[in-house]
Short mmCIF file of C-alpha atoms in Angstrom, two decimals:
data_model
loop_
_atom_site.label_atom_id
_atom_site.label_comp_id
_atom_site.label_asym_id
_atom_site.label_seq_id
_atom_site.Cartn_x
_atom_site.Cartn_y
_atom_site.Cartn_z
CA MET A 22 29.93 9.84 6.57
CA SER A 23 27.04 9.47 4.10
CA ASN A 24 24.37 6.80 4.22
CA GLN A 25 23.51 7.45 0.58
CA LEU A 26 24.88 5.66 -2.44
CA PRO A 27 26.68 7.73 -5.09
CA GLU A 28 24.48 8.74 -8.00
CA ASP A 29 26.61 6.72 -10.41
CA LEU A 30 25.87 3.54 -8.46
CA PRO A 31 22.12 2.93 -8.86
CA VAL A 32 20.52 0.40 -6.55
CA ALA A 33 18.98 -1.19 -9.66
CA ASN A 34 22.41 -2.32 -10.86
CA ALA A 35 21.90 -6.08 -10.69
CA VAL A 36 25.53 -6.99 -11.34
CA ASP A 37 26.79 -4.77 -8.52
CA THR A 38 24.23 -6.29 -6.19
CA THR A 39 25.34 -9.80 -7.15
CA ILE A 40 28.99 -8.85 -6.60
CA LEU A 41 28.11 -7.71 -3.09
CA MET A 42 26.19 -10.91 -2.38
CA HIS A 43 29.14 -12.93 -3.66
CA ARG A 44 31.47 -10.95 -1.40
CA GLU A 45 29.25 -11.39 1.65
CA ALA A 46 28.76 -15.13 1.13
CA HIS A 47 32.27 -16.25 0.15
CA PHE A 48 34.67 -13.61 1.44
CA SER A 49 33.25 -12.60 4.83
CA GLY A 50 32.15 -9.26 3.43
CA ASP A 51 35.73 -8.18 2.67
CA PHE A 52 36.56 -6.66 -0.72
CA ALA A 53 40.34 -7.05 -0.21
CA THR A 54 40.00 -10.81 0.22
CA MET A 55 37.68 -11.02 -2.78
CA ILE A 56 40.02 -8.98 -5.01
CA ALA A 57 43.03 -11.12 -4.04
CA TYR A 58 41.05 -14.26 -4.89
CA TYR A 59 40.01 -12.89 -8.28
CA GLU A 60 43.56 -11.81 -9.07
CA GLN A 61 44.72 -15.38 -8.41
CA GLY A 62 41.96 -16.81 -10.61
CA GLY A 63 40.33 -19.18 -8.12
CA LYS A 64 37.72 -21.79 -8.99
CA GLY A 65 34.91 -19.55 -7.73
CA VAL A 66 35.68 -16.61 -10.02
CA SER A 67 32.44 -15.57 -11.72
CA LYS A 68 32.59 -14.85 -15.45
CA ASP A 69 29.78 -12.35 -14.88
CA PHE A 70 32.02 -10.05 -12.84
CA GLU A 71 34.84 -7.82 -14.07
CA LEU A 72 37.75 -7.45 -11.66
CA ASN A 73 37.95 -3.74 -12.45
CA ARG A 74 34.36 -3.27 -11.31
CA ILE A 75 35.05 -5.09 -8.03
CA ILE A 76 38.01 -2.77 -7.46
CA GLU A 77 35.83 0.26 -8.27
CA LEU A 78 33.17 -0.85 -5.78
CA ALA A 79 35.84 -1.32 -3.12
CA ALA A 80 37.07 2.25 -3.75
CA ILE A 81 33.52 3.62 -3.56
CA GLU A 82 32.94 1.83 -0.27
CA ARG A 83 36.17 3.23 1.18
CA ALA A 84 35.13 6.74 0.11
CA MET A 85 31.74 6.24 1.75
CA ASN A 86 33.40 4.84 4.87
CA LYS A 87 30.39 2.59 5.23
CA ASN A 88 29.47 -0.98 4.33
CA MET A 89 27.51 -0.90 1.07
CA ALA A 90 25.75 -4.23 1.63
CA PRO A 91 22.95 -2.98 3.95
CA LEU A 92 22.28 -0.12 1.52
CA MET A 93 21.98 -2.26 -1.61
CA LEU A 94 20.78 -5.68 -0.52
CA THR A 95 17.17 -6.59 0.20
CA GLY A 96 15.91 -8.63 3.11
CA ALA A 97 15.60 -11.65 0.80
CA ASP A 98 19.21 -11.15 -0.31
CA ALA A 99 20.34 -11.04 3.31
CA GLU A 100 18.44 -14.23 4.12
CA LYS A 101 20.09 -16.04 1.22
CA ILE A 102 23.52 -14.88 2.31
CA ALA A 103 22.78 -16.09 5.83
CA ARG A 104 21.90 -19.54 4.44
CA ALA A 105 25.12 -19.64 2.45
CA ARG A 106 27.19 -18.67 5.48
CA ALA A 107 25.38 -21.25 7.58
CA ALA A 108 26.26 -23.88 4.97
CA TYR A 109 29.92 -22.90 5.24
CA GLN A 110 29.72 -23.11 9.03
CA LYS A 111 28.11 -26.54 8.87
CA LEU A 112 30.98 -27.80 6.72
CA GLN A 113 33.52 -26.25 9.08
CA ASN A 114 31.85 -27.94 12.06
CA ILE A 115 32.40 -31.31 10.40
CA TYR A 116 36.17 -30.80 10.52
CA GLU A 117 35.97 -29.91 14.19
CA SER A 118 34.10 -33.08 15.17
CA ASP A 119 35.45 -36.58 15.75
CA LYS A 120 37.41 -37.65 12.68
CA GLU A 121 36.76 -41.36 12.98
CA SER A 122 32.98 -41.10 13.29
CA ASN A 123 32.30 -38.98 10.22
CA VAL A 124 34.72 -40.07 7.50
CA ILE A 125 32.16 -39.71 4.69
CA SER A 126 31.01 -36.29 5.87
CA ARG A 127 34.62 -35.10 5.84
CA LEU A 128 35.18 -36.46 2.34
CA ILE A 129 31.99 -34.79 1.10
CA SER A 130 33.15 -31.53 2.66
CA ASP A 131 36.53 -31.93 0.97
CA LEU A 132 34.74 -32.42 -2.35
CA ILE A 133 32.56 -29.34 -1.91
CA LEU A 134 35.34 -27.04 -0.71
CA SER A 135 38.05 -28.15 -3.14
CA GLU A 136 39.50 -25.31 -5.21
CA GLU A 137 40.38 -27.69 -8.06
CA GLU A 138 38.28 -27.35 -11.22
CA VAL A 139 37.94 -31.13 -11.27
CA PRO A 140 38.68 -32.39 -7.74
CA ASN A 141 40.11 -35.75 -8.82
CA ALA A 142 41.77 -36.58 -5.50
CA GLU A 143 38.56 -35.92 -3.57
CA ILE A 144 36.52 -37.89 -6.12
CA ASP A 145 38.87 -40.88 -5.89
CA ALA A 146 38.75 -40.79 -2.09
CA LEU A 147 34.96 -41.04 -2.14
CA VAL A 148 35.00 -43.79 -4.77
CA GLU A 149 37.13 -45.86 -2.38
CA HIS A 150 34.25 -45.66 0.13
CA ARG A 151 31.60 -46.52 -2.45
CA ASP A 152 29.06 -48.39 -0.30
CA ALA A 153 29.04 -45.77 2.44
CA ALA A 154 29.42 -42.74 0.17
CA VAL A 155 26.57 -43.25 -2.32
CA PRO A 156 23.73 -41.97 -0.06
CA ALA A 157 25.67 -38.79 0.77
CA LEU A 158 26.46 -38.20 -2.91
CA ILE A 159 22.81 -38.66 -3.84
CA GLU A 160 21.86 -36.16 -1.15
CA LEU A 161 24.35 -33.67 -2.63
CA ILE A 162 23.06 -33.88 -6.21
CA ARG A 163 19.53 -33.36 -4.88
CA ALA A 164 20.48 -30.34 -2.75
CA GLU A 165 19.17 -27.32 -4.69
CA ASP A 166 21.22 -24.77 -2.75
CA PHE A 167 24.48 -26.31 -3.92
CA TYR A 168 23.62 -25.53 -7.54
CA ASP A 169 23.69 -21.86 -6.59
CA PRO A 170 27.06 -20.07 -7.08
CA LEU A 171 26.44 -18.26 -3.80
CA PHE A 172 26.83 -21.46 -1.76
CA PRO A 173 29.93 -23.48 -0.88
CA GLY A 174 31.38 -25.04 -4.01
CA TYR A 175 30.25 -22.10 -6.19
CA GLY A 176 27.43 -24.18 -7.70
CA LEU A 177 29.83 -26.89 -8.90
CA ALA A 178 29.63 -29.38 -6.02
CA PRO A 179 26.76 -31.46 -7.48
CA LEU A 180 28.75 -31.82 -10.70
CA ALA A 181 31.66 -33.26 -8.75
CA ALA A 182 29.25 -35.63 -6.98
CA LEU A 183 27.98 -36.77 -10.39
CA HIS A 184 31.56 -37.58 -11.40
CA CYS A 185 31.80 -39.77 -8.29
CA LEU A 186 28.57 -41.60 -9.07
CA GLU A 187 29.65 -42.10 -12.67
CA LYS A 188 32.83 -43.84 -11.50
CA MET A 189 30.97 -45.94 -8.94
CA GLY A 190 28.25 -47.32 -11.22
CA ASP A 191 26.02 -48.08 -8.22
CA LYS A 192 22.39 -48.97 -8.95
CA ARG A 193 21.19 -47.01 -5.91
CA ALA A 194 21.87 -43.89 -7.97
CA ILE A 195 19.54 -44.83 -10.85
CA MET A 196 16.54 -42.75 -9.77
CA PRO A 197 18.42 -39.58 -8.78
CA LEU A 198 20.44 -39.78 -12.00
CA PHE A 199 17.22 -40.23 -13.97
CA GLU A 200 15.85 -37.12 -12.28
CA MET A 201 18.82 -35.16 -13.67
CA ILE A 202 17.71 -35.73 -17.28
CA GLY A 203 16.17 -32.55 -18.61
CA SER A 204 18.29 -30.41 -16.30
CA SER A 205 18.97 -26.87 -17.45
CA ASP A 206 22.64 -27.68 -16.88
CA LEU A 207 23.40 -29.71 -20.00
CA PHE A 208 26.85 -30.72 -18.77
CA SER A 209 25.41 -32.21 -15.58
CA GLU A 210 22.76 -34.00 -17.62
CA GLU A 211 25.40 -35.51 -19.88
CA ILE A 212 27.40 -36.84 -16.92
CA ALA A 213 24.20 -38.29 -15.44
CA LEU A 214 23.52 -40.08 -18.74
CA PHE A 215 27.02 -41.54 -18.83
CA ALA A 216 26.63 -42.60 -15.19
CA LEU A 217 23.43 -44.47 -16.03
CA LYS A 218 25.25 -46.22 -18.87
CA LYS A 219 28.03 -47.16 -16.44
CA ILE A 220 25.51 -48.80 -14.09
CA GLY A 221 24.58 -51.10 -16.97
CA LYS A 222 21.79 -53.68 -16.92
CA PRO A 223 19.90 -52.45 -13.82
CA ALA A 224 19.70 -48.97 -15.35
CA LYS A 225 18.83 -50.35 -18.77
CA ASP A 226 15.98 -52.47 -17.39
CA PHE A 227 14.63 -49.49 -15.45
CA LEU A 228 14.69 -47.26 -18.54
CA LEU A 229 13.04 -49.85 -20.79
CA LYS A 230 10.21 -50.18 -18.31
CA ILE A 231 9.68 -46.42 -18.15
CA VAL A 232 9.98 -45.69 -21.88
CA SER A 233 6.95 -47.78 -22.84
CA SER A 234 4.80 -46.99 -19.80
CA HIS A 235 1.33 -45.43 -19.90
CA PRO A 236 0.18 -42.74 -19.85
CA ILE A 237 2.90 -41.07 -21.91
CA THR A 238 4.58 -38.38 -19.83
CA GLU A 239 7.86 -36.50 -19.67
CA ASP A 240 9.33 -39.57 -17.96
CA ASN A 241 8.95 -41.54 -21.20
CA GLU A 242 10.95 -38.85 -23.00
CA LYS A 243 13.66 -38.82 -20.32
CA ALA A 244 13.96 -42.60 -20.52
CA ALA A 245 14.24 -42.49 -24.31
CA ILE A 246 16.96 -39.84 -24.10
CA ALA A 247 18.91 -42.07 -21.72
CA LEU A 248 18.42 -45.12 -23.92
CA ILE A 249 20.14 -43.35 -26.81
CA HIS A 250 23.32 -43.93 -24.80
CA PHE A 251 22.51 -47.67 -24.89
CA LYS A 252 21.76 -47.67 -28.64
CA GLU A 253 24.61 -50.07 -29.43
CA ASP A 254 22.82 -52.68 -27.33
CA SER A 255 20.73 -54.69 -29.81
CA ASP A 256 18.12 -55.49 -27.14
CA VAL A 257 17.60 -51.78 -26.50
CA ALA A 258 17.38 -50.99 -30.21
CA SER A 259 14.86 -53.81 -30.76
CA TYR A 260 12.71 -52.70 -27.84
CA CYS A 261 12.71 -49.09 -29.03
CA LEU A 262 11.70 -50.24 -32.52
CA LYS A 263 8.80 -52.22 -31.08
CA THR A 264 7.72 -49.21 -29.03
CA LEU A 265 8.03 -46.90 -32.05
CA GLN A 266 5.83 -49.22 -34.12
CA ASN A 267 3.01 -48.43 -31.71
CA LEU A 268 1.13 -45.56 -33.39
CA GLU A 269 0.48 -43.76 -30.09
CA PHE A 270 4.20 -43.61 -29.36
CA ARG A 271 5.19 -42.85 -32.96
CA GLN A 272 3.02 -39.75 -33.00
CA ALA A 273 4.24 -38.48 -29.63
CA ILE A 274 6.80 -35.77 -30.37
CA PRO A 275 9.63 -35.55 -29.26
CA LEU A 276 9.42 -39.03 -27.68
CA ALA A 277 9.25 -40.66 -31.11
CA ASN A 278 12.37 -38.80 -32.23
CA TYR A 279 14.35 -40.10 -29.28
CA LEU A 280 13.07 -43.64 -29.87
CA ALA A 281 14.13 -43.45 -33.51
CA LEU A 282 17.64 -42.36 -32.54
CA ALA A 283 17.86 -45.27 -30.09
CA CYS A 284 17.15 -47.65 -32.99
CA GLU A 285 20.53 -46.98 -34.58
CA GLY A 286 21.90 -50.17 -33.05
CA LEU A 287 19.52 -52.45 -34.98
CA THR A 288 21.55 -55.21 -36.62
CA ASP A 289 18.90 -57.69 -37.71
CA PRO A 290 18.06 -57.12 -41.42
CA ASP A 291 14.36 -57.79 -40.83
CA GLU A 292 14.22 -55.22 -38.02
CA GLN A 293 16.06 -52.71 -40.16
CA ALA A 294 13.51 -53.30 -42.91
CA ASP A 295 10.65 -52.76 -40.43
CA PHE A 296 12.30 -49.53 -39.36
CA ARG A 297 12.49 -48.32 -42.98
CA LEU A 298 8.84 -49.20 -43.57
CA MET A 299 7.80 -46.40 -41.23
CA LEU A 300 9.08 -43.96 -43.85
CA ASP A 301 6.24 -45.06 -46.14
CA ASP A 302 3.60 -44.89 -43.42
CA ARG A 303 1.55 -41.68 -43.66
CA SER A 304 0.92 -41.81 -39.93
CA THR A 305 4.62 -41.27 -39.23
CA PRO A 306 5.23 -37.56 -38.49
CA ASP A 307 7.63 -35.82 -40.87
CA MET A 308 9.96 -34.90 -38.00
CA VAL A 309 10.28 -38.58 -37.11
CA LYS A 310 10.82 -39.54 -40.75
CA ASP A 311 13.78 -37.16 -40.85
CA ASP A 312 15.43 -39.03 -37.98
CA ILE A 313 14.62 -42.41 -39.52
CA LYS A 314 16.24 -41.31 -42.79
CA CYS A 315 19.38 -40.22 -40.93
CA ILE A 316 19.66 -43.60 -39.21
CA CYS A 317 19.08 -45.50 -42.45
CA ASN A 318 21.72 -43.40 -44.19
CA SER A 319 24.18 -44.17 -41.40
CA TRP A 320 23.61 -47.90 -41.98
CA ALA A 321 24.26 -47.45 -45.70
CA ARG A 322 27.66 -45.91 -44.96
CA TYR A 323 28.90 -48.96 -43.06
#
């Protein structure tokens, strides 16, 4: 029995290492269980892995007659796997505790562990418990580990939580949803934006306050991005026009671009004329003029 890896399986192979971590975290370190899952096409199947390679690694491990994980994984890898397994155990413990005293925890666990691509039944169950469920859902979308494919839910649990919050339209979610804007996961960001729109006036008032605040920061940009989803609201469009007329804001790129796009809902002829006037103003950046022209052209078509 050799403690050495075959020469054709270099330790530097990042994909093989990730496959092993995936196996250790989700399939109790068992290749047979992992292969069966991948053959069935479960929700947690990674597009980065080829089934044939998983089968090859399983064959190599059998030939070695030794677990490959300790040979290929670093101490940091092992610690991460331990955290993922602990997260699974924590969810399992919820099901073993008193059912009546932890209804929301059970529903959150159901949401995380669901094998459905979009767990509609679990989402609807949480929506029914709106008042009690919102804090737990906010906690889930803020939990960094659950964005990692190595953890329960395969990195998709926060997305499911966002779907819940979108359906609920609860103002308690405004700040955590706002924090999602600018996320590297564009799909999650889009759902967060729709959820803010669903909340309505409380979210709108919050965003209007932030978008014109000083000093200008990334928060202004995030608020302007969100307000584009409210652009059909004439009050929002008017406020964004007023903000854009301020030279400091008009020269702040990309904030000014987002503000211009949020002006599409202007319906008052005088306000539309004021918007067009910025095309003739030399202080208006060319990039902003391009967006203004697009909006004006859209008005001309209708």
